[in-house]
Amino acid sequence: MSNSSEPSFSNKAEAFEAFDDIPTHTVETATIGDVIQQRFGRRDVLKGALAVTTVSYLMGGGAFSASAAAGNTSSMFDFKELQAGVDANHHIAEGYQAEILLRWGDGLFEDSDVFDPRAQTAASQHRQFGYNNDYIGVFRISDRPGNLLMCVNHEYTSPEVMFSGLTASPKDNDFVEITDQMVDVEMAAHGVSIVELEQQDGKWRPVTTSPLNRRISAANTEMSADGPAAGHPRLQTSADPSGKRIIGTLNNCAGGVTPWGTYLAAEENFHGYFWTDQMEDRDGKQVRRKKGLGGDQADSYARYGVPANWYNWGAHQPRFNVDREPNEPNRFGWVVEIDPFDASSTPVKHTALGRFRHEGCECVVNSDGHAVVYSGDDARFEYVYRFVSAGKVSDDREANKTLLSQGTLSVARFNANGTVDWLPLIYGTGALVPENGWESQAQVLIDARLAAKALGATPMDRPEDVQPSEQTGKIYIMLTNNNKREQDQVDEANPRAENLFGHIIEMTAPERNHTADQFTWQIMIRCGDPSVAEVGSLWNPATSANGWFGSPDNCTIDGAGRLWVATDQGKNWHKTGKADGFYAVDTDGDARGTSRLFFRVPLGAEMCGPCFTPDMETVFLPVQHPGTDGTEEFPGFERASTFEDPATRWPDFSADMPPRPSIVAARKKAGGRIGG
Ligand code: FEO
Ligand code: CA
Ligand code: CA
């Protein structure tokens, strides 16, 4: 897609992808690519097979063992792999069953209205499961040991399949069809659902009478801000002169659970919700301005892509209009901590963790007691971050709930020698000094991207989930793709130009010390089709034609320490010919780098953040935006979906129901641990 013309999108998911085609960040940092070029010369640093040669050389060669090449590997998994493909339904590996647990619009309370998609209201939506379910966290409930408390992010809304009567791309007509009432429903459908689950006859189901059930939304849930940036003038608005009381949370993508029993919801593509009234001529067409706004915070606006005008909420609610409330965008892009065991608790936005497009925020307790949170900033050429709490985890739950209020945020620099340095974002140190225009720690955190760049962080190929393993001290980084990396921007940690399929980096904390200043790293998998040399993929040869994937996004480590990866190819699924899926990935021994397919989503959907139950007998799989992504490429349909004319009506397959984002509960038919 060209950078010079305003792209058109058939749906929001495509807009989310395409936004990054307009880079907000020019790469200037000296990279590992310089090292490679010195050794091999620029001409030889190419995508494809030559990249394999380059990386194998630098990594010492022999990424996978000879026995793996012969197919003799000892995998940690034991199940018959599912066949890859794409059609209107979901599919699961043989011997397993997939049941629908919760759908958009399902009631969470005894008094919830019965879902009627043609007469949906914000009031109904506030009592129902939200839209586009993403990350899931579950908690044990001490006095109801058979039950679980589930928290689910609702990342965004897809109006073209939510509401009757819209064209496939409301953005193309500047949202003229979108009414106040629709905006109110969209805001109510964002946020988080908290719902207690019980098992009956081996099936999980929501307990609508639970006092713990709660809907948190973008519309009306009051949150507080704490940490160094709370109350800063750039967080103050006309509705909140304190700069500490924020209404709602936006674009909650992945997240985390803390060992003290709270839920972390990360705010990702917050910039998409901000809107300007100002128009400009672009290629002979009047479109909303994106650039040059923000006045004295113009650099920050540009770096964060504010406003992106993906939603027209600003036409209905002044706080989303940057001409009216220029500081409102600074109140999003944070990590929100929620106490799910108190339905009246106030969620807290922890500014100490920095402001960027947080994909997730996975937490581990270090051996010395500090809480450590890893987070990716999901955009092309953005960074990987780590937060280390100042305090230590204790038996005092209330004290633990303040651990993320104070600590050290660092950003990763991946060195050519296989080490990674954690560079602290501390005002007054390094480049973050007044001579360079830095005035306070609050500014460093509000503009974390700018501060990280000043420190020389390594620009990555869209860092999504960053998942530490409690068992091994390894940390897995999903780098989903980056079609904008040029050959002269290739470096060792991002070894392919025009990286369409992404890669997975494994970091190692020395002696499992997650607070160390320096880790080591290596690329574990370069994704894409291993049968096409030009792709330059790197898999264990034991991986089958069904098992390889593109665009790793979310991941989880199960109770046995095994890695599972979910993919999000967006509208580009046709480049692999596979629907997004959920894959079991070996990380150790001679099976390392082997992937096999366990579950795949219906046409146009994305596989989001998975969650195993503590007994590992169920895995909850969030299926997001069914029927929307890239349906133009699906043979026989070949057009964009709308409410009246969707590519699939999953999961109800009822003529009066649109497709509905839903959570699938997957388990072994015969019972027992998932994955063997
Ligand atoms: Fe919301 Fe980066 O996926
Ligand atoms: Ca995602
Ligand atoms: Ca994860």
XYZ file of C-alpha atoms and ligand atoms in Angstrom:
681
model
C 0.000 0.000 0.000
C 1.352 3.380 -0.962
C 2.399 5.857 1.699
C 1.307 8.810 -0.369
C -2.394 8.139 -0.703
C -5.061 7.671 1.909
C -5.744 3.936 2.006
C -9.283 2.639 1.958
C -10.294 -0.169 4.261
C -13.112 -2.611 4.047
C -13.108 -2.959 7.799
C -11.490 -1.818 11.034
C -9.143 -4.759 11.260
C -7.619 -3.813 7.939
C -7.297 -0.233 9.083
C -5.419 -1.430 12.152
C -2.978 -3.282 9.947
C -2.595 -0.609 7.330
C -1.995 2.217 9.751
C 1.536 1.064 10.098
C 2.112 1.561 6.413
C 2.577 5.185 7.347
C 5.604 4.977 9.622
C 5.561 7.344 12.572
C 9.186 6.643 13.280
C 12.230 6.971 11.058
C 14.980 4.542 11.918
C 18.206 6.358 12.642
C 19.777 4.153 15.288
C 22.959 2.407 14.174
C 21.969 -1.210 13.878
C 23.353 -4.692 13.843
C 22.794 -4.406 10.108
C 26.007 -2.385 10.001
C 27.883 -5.354 11.404
C 26.338 -7.715 8.900
C 27.031 -5.348 6.059
C 30.662 -5.016 7.091
C 31.011 -8.767 6.954
C 28.908 -9.574 3.942
C 28.351 -6.377 2.021
C 24.975 -4.784 1.530
C 24.200 -6.658 -1.676
C 24.261 -9.972 0.161
C 21.974 -8.975 3.005
C 18.800 -10.031 1.296
C 15.550 -11.598 2.260
C 15.202 -15.243 1.471
C 17.792 -17.924 1.305
C 20.736 -15.553 1.625
C 19.358 -14.294 4.918
C 19.401 -17.868 6.171
C 23.060 -18.143 5.272
C 23.872 -14.862 6.944
C 22.135 -15.654 10.187
C 23.376 -19.223 10.344
C 26.893 -17.909 10.005
C 26.509 -15.292 12.692
C 24.747 -17.662 15.070
C 27.406 -20.307 14.632
C 25.402 -22.383 12.184
C 23.568 -25.640 12.813
C 20.386 -24.108 14.232
C 18.689 -27.496 14.400
C 20.137 -30.943 14.860
C 20.717 -33.643 12.300
C 18.276 -35.962 14.046
C 15.591 -33.295 13.635
C 16.275 -33.237 9.915
C 15.637 -36.968 9.902
C 12.306 -36.389 11.672
C 13.405 -38.190 14.830
C 12.513 -35.697 17.500
C 11.197 -36.070 21.017
C 8.393 -33.529 21.162
C 6.823 -32.367 24.415
C 3.449 -32.643 22.653
C 1.435 -35.665 21.680
C -1.628 -35.093 19.519
C -2.553 -35.683 15.921
C -2.064 -32.475 14.038
C -5.019 -30.669 12.487
C -5.059 -30.052 8.755
C -4.488 -26.415 7.812
C -6.958 -24.577 5.574
C -9.703 -21.982 5.677
C -13.488 -22.195 5.616
C -16.532 -20.773 7.386
C -16.095 -22.811 10.583
C -13.496 -23.504 13.258
C -11.647 -26.833 13.437
C -9.800 -28.658 16.198
C -7.375 -31.563 16.354
C -8.773 -35.095 16.356
C -9.886 -36.341 19.761
C -10.660 -32.803 20.998
C -13.883 -30.832 21.165
C -14.460 -27.091 20.875
C -17.537 -25.575 22.508
C -18.693 -21.981 22.399
C -18.434 -20.483 25.893
C -19.356 -16.812 25.429
C -20.419 -14.806 22.389
C -20.705 -11.087 21.808
C -24.021 -10.054 23.380
C -24.386 -12.994 25.783
C -25.794 -11.908 29.136
C -23.374 -11.698 32.060
C -25.992 -10.861 34.690
C -29.401 -12.187 35.701
C -31.023 -8.998 34.427
C -29.133 -8.838 31.103
C -31.320 -8.264 28.046
C -31.614 -11.048 25.486
C -29.260 -10.128 22.632
C -31.011 -8.604 19.637
C -28.409 -7.336 17.146
C -30.988 -5.247 15.256
C -32.089 -3.410 18.386
C -28.851 -3.222 20.345
C -28.513 -0.389 22.867
C -25.660 0.823 25.023
C -27.674 -0.043 28.145
C -28.031 -3.645 26.973
C -24.400 -3.843 25.906
C -23.200 -2.703 29.325
C -24.743 -5.888 30.792
C -23.550 -8.208 28.007
C -20.289 -9.748 26.819
C -18.415 -7.179 24.724
C -17.049 -7.241 21.198
C -13.797 -8.652 19.758
C -12.644 -10.722 22.706
C -8.859 -10.824 23.036
C -6.582 -11.696 25.993
C -8.046 -13.977 28.664
C -6.854 -14.364 32.249
C -8.359 -16.799 34.781
C -8.135 -16.884 38.568
C -9.035 -19.488 41.159
C -11.742 -18.443 43.616
C -10.730 -19.503 47.113
C -14.162 -20.385 48.502
C -15.465 -21.944 45.263
C -12.578 -24.198 44.232
C -14.326 -25.764 41.244
C -15.046 -22.382 39.677
C -12.860 -19.867 37.857
C -12.999 -16.107 37.543
C -12.395 -15.155 33.923
C -11.294 -11.716 32.693
C -11.519 -10.976 28.968
C -10.343 -7.967 26.976
C -12.642 -6.505 24.318
C -10.182 -4.884 21.979
C -12.220 -3.033 19.389
C -15.446 -2.988 17.379
C -16.216 -3.911 13.767
C -19.251 -1.723 12.986
C -19.782 -3.044 9.463
C -20.800 -6.464 10.827
C -22.215 -5.243 14.173
C -24.878 -2.904 12.827
C -27.504 -3.369 10.174
C -27.485 -1.041 7.189
C -23.846 0.013 7.045
C -21.586 -0.137 4.046
C -18.588 -2.408 4.301
C -16.218 0.439 5.067
C -17.840 3.212 7.122
C -14.500 5.026 7.022
C -14.728 5.402 3.252
C -17.736 7.686 3.618
C -16.289 9.453 6.658
C -18.634 7.502 8.953
C -21.736 9.424 7.829
C -23.895 6.340 8.536
C -22.679 5.994 12.128
C -25.213 7.368 14.616
C -24.834 8.562 18.215
C -26.531 5.367 19.341
C -24.028 3.198 17.444
C -21.102 5.075 18.974
C -22.590 4.523 22.433
C -22.911 0.788 21.721
C -19.331 0.649 20.431
C -18.003 2.338 23.559
C -19.986 -0.037 25.766
C -18.694 -3.035 23.764
C -15.057 -2.073 24.464
C -13.196 -2.755 27.695
C -13.154 -5.871 29.840
C -15.667 -8.543 30.921
C -15.224 -10.235 34.279
C -17.356 -13.344 34.708
C -17.361 -16.319 37.042
C -17.426 -19.738 35.376
C -18.600 -23.083 36.705
C -18.426 -26.567 35.253
C -21.572 -28.601 34.737
C -21.454 -32.031 33.116
C -17.919 -31.322 31.990
C -18.826 -28.020 30.315
C -17.824 -24.542 31.409
C -20.618 -21.991 31.635
C -21.005 -18.437 33.019
C -22.518 -17.951 36.492
C -24.786 -14.964 35.878
C -25.610 -14.659 39.588
C -21.991 -14.131 40.656
C -21.322 -10.914 42.614
C -17.914 -10.784 40.923
C -19.303 -10.306 37.409
C -18.518 -6.899 35.963
C -18.343 -4.951 32.713
C -15.624 -2.365 32.353
C -16.054 -0.156 29.288
C -14.672 2.755 27.331
C -17.852 4.698 28.066
C -18.261 5.085 31.805
C -15.796 3.170 33.978
C -13.857 5.623 36.115
C -10.177 4.821 36.492
C -7.362 6.429 38.409
C -3.826 7.134 37.248
C -0.817 6.655 39.471
C 2.949 6.782 39.113
C 5.256 9.575 37.935
C 3.024 10.915 35.122
C -0.241 10.983 37.104
C -1.521 14.524 37.397
C 1.017 15.927 34.941
C -0.374 18.928 32.999
C -0.336 16.833 29.806
C -2.817 14.421 31.434
C -5.193 17.216 32.463
C -8.419 17.889 30.551
C -11.397 20.174 30.986
C -13.333 17.287 32.551
C -10.421 16.288 34.783
C -8.205 19.162 35.965
C -6.514 16.700 38.345
C -5.039 14.619 35.513
C -5.719 11.523 37.626
C -9.350 10.522 36.916
C -9.766 8.910 33.505
C -12.954 7.564 31.981
C -12.566 4.184 30.341
C -9.965 2.055 28.649
C -9.369 1.588 24.910
C -8.173 -1.148 22.591
C -7.323 -3.703 25.252
C -5.358 -6.213 23.256
C -3.235 -8.629 25.261
C -2.592 -8.390 28.966
C -1.369 -10.314 31.945
C -2.225 -11.699 35.350
C -0.197 -10.890 38.439
C 0.831 -13.405 41.109
C -1.167 -11.336 43.621
C -4.380 -12.036 41.751
C -5.034 -8.940 39.668
C -5.633 -8.548 35.957
C -3.583 -6.346 33.631
C -5.300 -4.968 30.523
C -2.926 -3.347 28.048
C -4.032 -0.404 25.917
C -2.794 -0.880 22.360
C -4.009 1.110 19.327
C -5.448 4.033 21.314
C -4.482 6.552 18.648
C -7.204 5.177 16.343
C -9.985 6.617 18.502
C -8.837 10.224 18.216
C -10.322 12.495 15.629
C -9.919 15.952 14.203
C -12.416 18.245 12.531
C -9.624 19.585 10.353
C -9.627 18.455 6.738
C -6.930 18.593 4.102
C -6.587 17.830 0.432
C -4.885 14.525 -0.278
C -4.626 13.416 -3.896
C -7.588 15.619 -4.803
C -9.785 14.272 -2.013
C -10.802 16.016 1.205
C -9.723 13.824 4.106
C -9.184 14.298 7.840
C -5.757 15.550 8.811
C -3.379 13.195 10.522
C -0.184 15.172 10.565
C 1.055 18.441 11.994
C -1.475 18.547 14.833
C -0.927 18.780 18.570
C 0.619 22.254 18.856
C 3.492 22.147 21.334
C 3.181 18.365 21.586
C 3.327 17.899 17.810
C 6.380 15.608 18.002
C 4.564 13.332 20.400
C 1.408 13.296 18.256
C 3.483 12.400 15.200
C 5.398 9.630 16.952
C 2.202 8.067 18.354
C 0.108 8.587 15.211
C -2.469 10.857 16.868
C -5.087 11.417 15.538
C -5.646 8.404 13.302
C -9.384 9.000 12.685
C -10.240 5.272 12.609
C -13.422 5.859 14.605
C -15.624 8.923 14.562
C -16.266 8.975 18.300
C -14.840 12.498 18.322
C -17.775 13.652 16.195
C -20.133 12.576 18.999
C -18.030 12.905 22.175
C -15.806 15.994 22.395
C -13.150 14.260 24.484
C -12.134 12.151 21.475
C -11.761 15.282 19.334
C -8.159 16.494 19.620
C -9.167 20.004 18.547
C -11.297 20.170 21.689
C -9.274 18.051 24.162
C -5.647 17.859 22.998
C -4.522 16.035 26.169
C -7.083 13.217 26.117
C -4.816 10.983 23.931
C -2.150 11.174 26.665
C -4.535 9.394 29.030
C -4.452 6.184 26.957
C -1.679 3.817 25.921
C -1.067 2.624 29.490
C -1.358 -0.639 31.391
C -4.506 -0.888 33.528
C -4.520 -3.008 36.706
C -7.922 -4.357 37.749
C -8.782 -6.189 40.982
C -11.282 -8.753 39.686
C -12.249 -9.885 43.184
C -13.856 -6.521 44.013
C -16.485 -5.490 41.465
C -16.526 -1.961 42.912
C -12.758 -1.438 42.738
C -11.314 1.425 40.691
C -8.984 0.238 37.907
C -5.575 1.931 37.958
C -3.563 3.148 34.967
C 0.070 2.663 35.970
C 2.072 5.383 34.250
C 5.352 3.904 35.545
C 5.063 1.227 32.825
C 5.246 3.858 30.080
C 2.925 4.974 27.329
C 3.047 3.144 24.044
C 0.951 0.650 22.118
C 1.192 -2.044 24.769
C 0.434 -5.375 23.152
C 0.499 -7.128 26.508
C 2.079 -7.038 29.945
C 3.122 -10.460 31.186
C 4.351 -10.597 34.752
C 6.905 -12.767 36.539
C 8.236 -12.570 40.094
C 12.018 -12.545 40.119
C 13.921 -14.684 42.607
C 14.751 -11.535 44.592
C 11.041 -10.664 44.896
C 10.786 -7.845 42.367
C 7.828 -7.976 39.986
C 8.963 -7.894 36.356
C 6.610 -7.053 33.472
C 7.468 -7.479 29.785
C 5.670 -5.574 27.049
C 5.905 -5.169 23.298
C 4.981 -1.981 21.424
C 3.080 -3.302 18.441
C 4.047 -1.178 15.480
C 6.640 -1.461 12.795
C 10.101 -0.462 14.064
C 8.996 -0.221 17.686
C 10.597 -1.651 20.804
C 10.519 -4.303 23.520
C 10.234 -3.041 27.112
C 10.745 -4.382 30.620
C 9.513 -2.929 33.915
C 11.052 -3.880 37.276
C 9.124 -2.873 40.393
C 10.900 -0.837 43.050
C 9.260 -2.861 45.811
C 9.062 -6.596 46.340
C 6.160 -9.011 46.319
C 4.980 -9.858 49.824
C 2.076 -11.593 51.554
C 0.241 -8.268 51.703
C -2.080 -8.221 48.687
C -2.995 -4.556 49.073
C 0.699 -3.615 49.120
C 1.336 -5.807 46.092
C -1.336 -3.831 44.228
C 0.977 -0.797 44.388
C 4.058 -2.615 43.048
C 3.450 -1.417 39.492
C 3.222 2.183 40.674
C 6.957 2.693 41.039
C 9.960 1.101 39.373
C 12.285 1.165 36.406
C 11.151 0.955 32.808
C 13.846 -0.189 30.365
C 13.985 -0.785 26.637
C 15.866 -3.492 24.752
C 18.920 -3.057 22.560
C 19.686 -6.310 20.734
C 23.431 -6.544 20.116
C 25.066 -8.421 17.256
C 27.006 -10.652 19.636
C 23.817 -12.260 20.962
C 23.438 -10.092 24.049
C 20.593 -7.717 24.800
C 21.072 -4.638 26.972
C 18.224 -3.211 29.028
C 18.491 0.582 28.760
C 16.716 2.356 31.654
C 14.336 5.199 30.849
C 15.337 7.386 33.786
C 15.089 11.162 33.560
C 18.422 12.890 34.111
C 20.511 9.952 32.932
C 22.001 9.082 29.551
C 20.383 11.052 26.756
C 17.318 11.938 28.837
C 18.665 15.236 30.151
C 17.486 18.870 29.936
C 20.065 19.689 27.226
C 18.109 17.314 24.977
C 14.755 18.788 25.927
C 13.792 16.314 28.640
C 12.153 17.957 31.634
C 10.839 15.251 33.926
C 10.267 11.523 34.460
C 6.605 12.163 33.617
C 7.615 13.392 30.169
C 9.897 10.378 29.680
C 6.976 8.033 30.414
C 4.326 9.930 28.407
C 6.691 9.979 25.425
C 8.330 6.605 26.114
C 8.794 5.957 22.394
C 10.798 9.153 21.967
C 12.858 8.444 25.090
C 13.571 4.869 23.991
C 14.757 6.094 20.618
C 17.058 8.611 22.284
C 18.662 5.735 24.207
C 19.341 3.690 21.061
C 16.783 0.917 21.434
C 16.575 -1.612 18.579
C 13.608 -1.050 16.235
C 11.871 -4.409 15.838
C 9.460 -6.081 13.411
C 6.255 -5.278 15.350
C 6.743 -6.723 18.851
C 3.529 -8.408 19.990
C 3.340 -10.731 22.990
C 6.450 -11.007 25.182
C 6.037 -14.063 27.364
C 8.342 -15.078 30.211
C 8.505 -18.710 31.286
C 8.465 -19.216 35.055
C 9.932 -22.672 34.580
C 12.962 -21.872 32.424
C 13.818 -18.168 32.704
C 13.386 -17.872 28.929
C 11.316 -15.091 27.409
C 9.612 -15.475 24.026
C 9.015 -12.457 21.799
C 6.467 -12.659 18.990
C 7.557 -10.363 16.131
C 4.563 -10.522 13.895
C 5.775 -9.021 10.591
C 7.117 -5.844 9.034
C 6.652 -5.351 5.334
C 8.348 -1.934 5.543
C 11.813 -3.047 6.605
C 14.188 -2.238 3.788
C 17.315 -4.189 3.007
C 19.525 -1.507 4.503
C 17.492 -1.715 7.727
C 18.051 -5.437 8.197
C 19.839 -6.359 11.397
C 20.568 -9.563 13.200
C 17.472 -9.428 15.405
C 15.310 -8.547 12.390
C 17.086 -10.455 9.642
C 14.633 -10.244 6.764
C 13.737 -7.276 4.614
C 10.038 -7.099 3.745
C 9.352 -9.501 6.611
C 5.850 -10.680 5.696
C 5.667 -13.624 8.089
C 7.491 -12.577 11.260
C 9.806 -14.424 13.635
C 10.165 -15.543 17.232
C 13.077 -14.481 19.434
C 14.027 -16.355 22.578
C 15.727 -14.294 25.266
C 17.465 -15.845 28.249
C 17.736 -14.129 31.623
C 21.119 -15.064 33.127
C 20.619 -17.562 35.945
C 16.879 -16.787 35.625
C 17.558 -13.285 36.931
C 14.901 -11.169 35.208
C 16.306 -7.946 36.678
C 19.786 -8.374 35.146
C 21.098 -5.536 32.993
C 22.020 -7.889 30.183
C 20.310 -10.975 28.741
C 21.188 -13.130 25.758
C 18.978 -13.726 22.748
C 18.634 -15.794 19.614
C 16.098 -16.246 16.874
C 14.218 -19.495 17.420
C 11.938 -19.473 14.380
C 11.683 -17.423 11.210
C 8.081 -17.912 10.118
C 6.590 -18.582 6.695
C 6.449 -21.458 4.265
C 9.585 -23.617 4.576
C 9.039 -25.052 1.103
C 9.612 -21.653 -0.555
C 13.310 -20.789 -0.390
C 12.730 -17.072 -1.041
C 10.740 -16.812 2.187
C 13.879 -17.577 4.177
C 12.046 -19.355 6.962
C 13.717 -21.372 9.703
C 11.824 -24.285 11.272
C 12.774 -27.591 12.725
C 12.519 -29.910 9.711
C 10.092 -32.067 11.699
C 7.485 -29.305 11.156
C 4.831 -30.432 8.664
C 3.080 -28.547 5.880
C 0.182 -28.059 8.330
C 2.415 -26.968 11.194
C 4.264 -23.908 9.907
C 2.639 -20.508 10.276
C 2.987 -16.782 9.623
C 2.494 -13.719 11.837
C 2.874 -14.984 15.415
C 0.925 -12.659 17.710
C -0.171 -13.927 21.109
C 1.381 -16.793 22.997
C 1.213 -18.547 26.295
C 3.263 -20.979 28.339
C 1.147 -23.819 29.741
C 1.494 -25.351 33.193
C 3.996 -27.863 31.809
C 6.238 -25.057 30.513
C 5.272 -25.597 26.860
C 4.916 -22.737 24.373
C 1.710 -22.230 22.382
C 1.434 -19.556 19.690
C -1.618 -17.823 18.183
C -1.415 -16.095 14.804
C -2.886 -12.925 13.296
C -2.222 -12.620 9.598
C -4.843 -9.938 9.101
C -6.066 -9.548 5.560
C -2.942 -11.331 4.319
C -4.048 -14.838 5.330
C -4.238 -15.696 1.626
C -0.433 -15.380 1.458
C -0.189 -18.580 3.495
C -3.527 -20.047 2.368
C -4.238 -20.840 6.014
C -6.718 -19.454 8.505
C -5.171 -18.146 11.713
C -4.568 -20.824 14.290
C -3.279 -22.030 17.607
C -0.007 -23.952 17.414
C 2.026 -26.091 19.829
C 5.705 -25.134 19.534
C 8.577 -27.145 20.945
C 11.325 -25.013 22.463
C 13.782 -27.614 23.742
C 15.828 -30.622 22.768
C 15.980 -31.967 19.269
C 12.348 -31.003 18.674
C 13.133 -27.282 19.215
C 11.545 -25.167 16.529
C 8.862 -27.714 15.633
C 5.296 -26.442 15.360
C 2.039 -28.318 14.970
C -1.494 -27.050 14.404
C -4.083 -27.631 17.159
C -6.998 -25.319 16.270
C -7.942 -22.951 13.490
C -10.428 -20.107 13.317
C -13.196 -19.478 10.788
C -12.728 -17.314 7.697
C -11.829 -13.687 8.370
C -11.144 -14.224 12.082
C -8.025 -13.836 14.207
C -6.764 -16.163 16.929
C -6.184 -14.066 20.052
C -4.673 -14.521 23.518
C -5.184 -18.133 24.708
C -5.554 -19.241 28.316
C -5.224 -22.683 29.908
C -7.125 -23.637 33.037
C -4.843 -24.477 35.983
C -5.524 -28.216 35.483
C -4.638 -27.848 31.777
C -7.762 -29.786 30.792
C -9.374 -26.791 29.075
C -7.902 -24.063 26.946
C -9.996 -20.950 26.328
C -9.452 -19.652 22.804
C -10.701 -16.150 21.887
C -11.849 -15.956 18.268
C -11.906 -12.337 17.161
C -13.705 -10.560 14.299
C -15.011 -13.635 12.381
C -15.937 -12.899 8.791
C -14.048 -9.636 8.405
C -10.388 -9.970 7.377
C -9.488 -10.426 3.727
C -12.776 -12.036 2.687
C -12.255 -10.447 -0.721
C -9.660 -13.160 -1.288
C -11.875 -16.073 -0.282
C -12.887 -18.048 -3.395
C -16.636 -17.921 -3.903
C -17.210 -14.914 -1.614
C -14.729 -12.351 -2.933
C -16.229 -9.261 -1.307
C -16.150 -7.419 1.989
C -18.543 -8.568 4.705
C -21.432 -6.548 6.055
C -24.071 -7.274 8.703
C -26.528 -8.342 6.009
C -23.962 -10.142 3.873
C -21.187 -11.683 5.967
C -18.665 -14.233 4.722
C -19.582 -16.468 7.671
C -22.263 -16.415 10.342
C -20.021 -18.223 12.829
C -20.749 -19.409 15.456
C -24.573 -19.449 15.305
C -24.966 -20.018 11.558
C -28.430 -18.530 11.907
C -29.855 -16.297 9.185
C -30.834 -13.628 11.738
C -27.439 -13.499 13.445
C -24.305 -11.757 12.185
C -20.912 -13.334 12.903
C -20.101 -12.982 16.609
C -16.665 -12.846 18.229
C -16.680 -15.669 20.780
C -14.585 -17.633 23.232
C -14.160 -21.326 22.482
C -13.545 -23.773 25.327
C -11.430 -26.637 23.970
C -10.860 -29.942 25.752
C -10.006 -33.540 25.168
C -13.104 -35.641 24.473
C -11.795 -38.339 26.782
C -10.589 -35.797 29.364
C -7.036 -35.219 30.458
C -4.227 -32.760 29.803
C -4.391 -30.870 26.529
C -1.572 -31.492 24.098
C -0.564 -34.853 25.550
Fe -4.061 -6.034 19.026
Fe -1.018 -6.277 18.301
O -2.634 -7.029 18.325
Ca -3.347 -9.203 18.662
Ca 0.736 -14.034 26.493
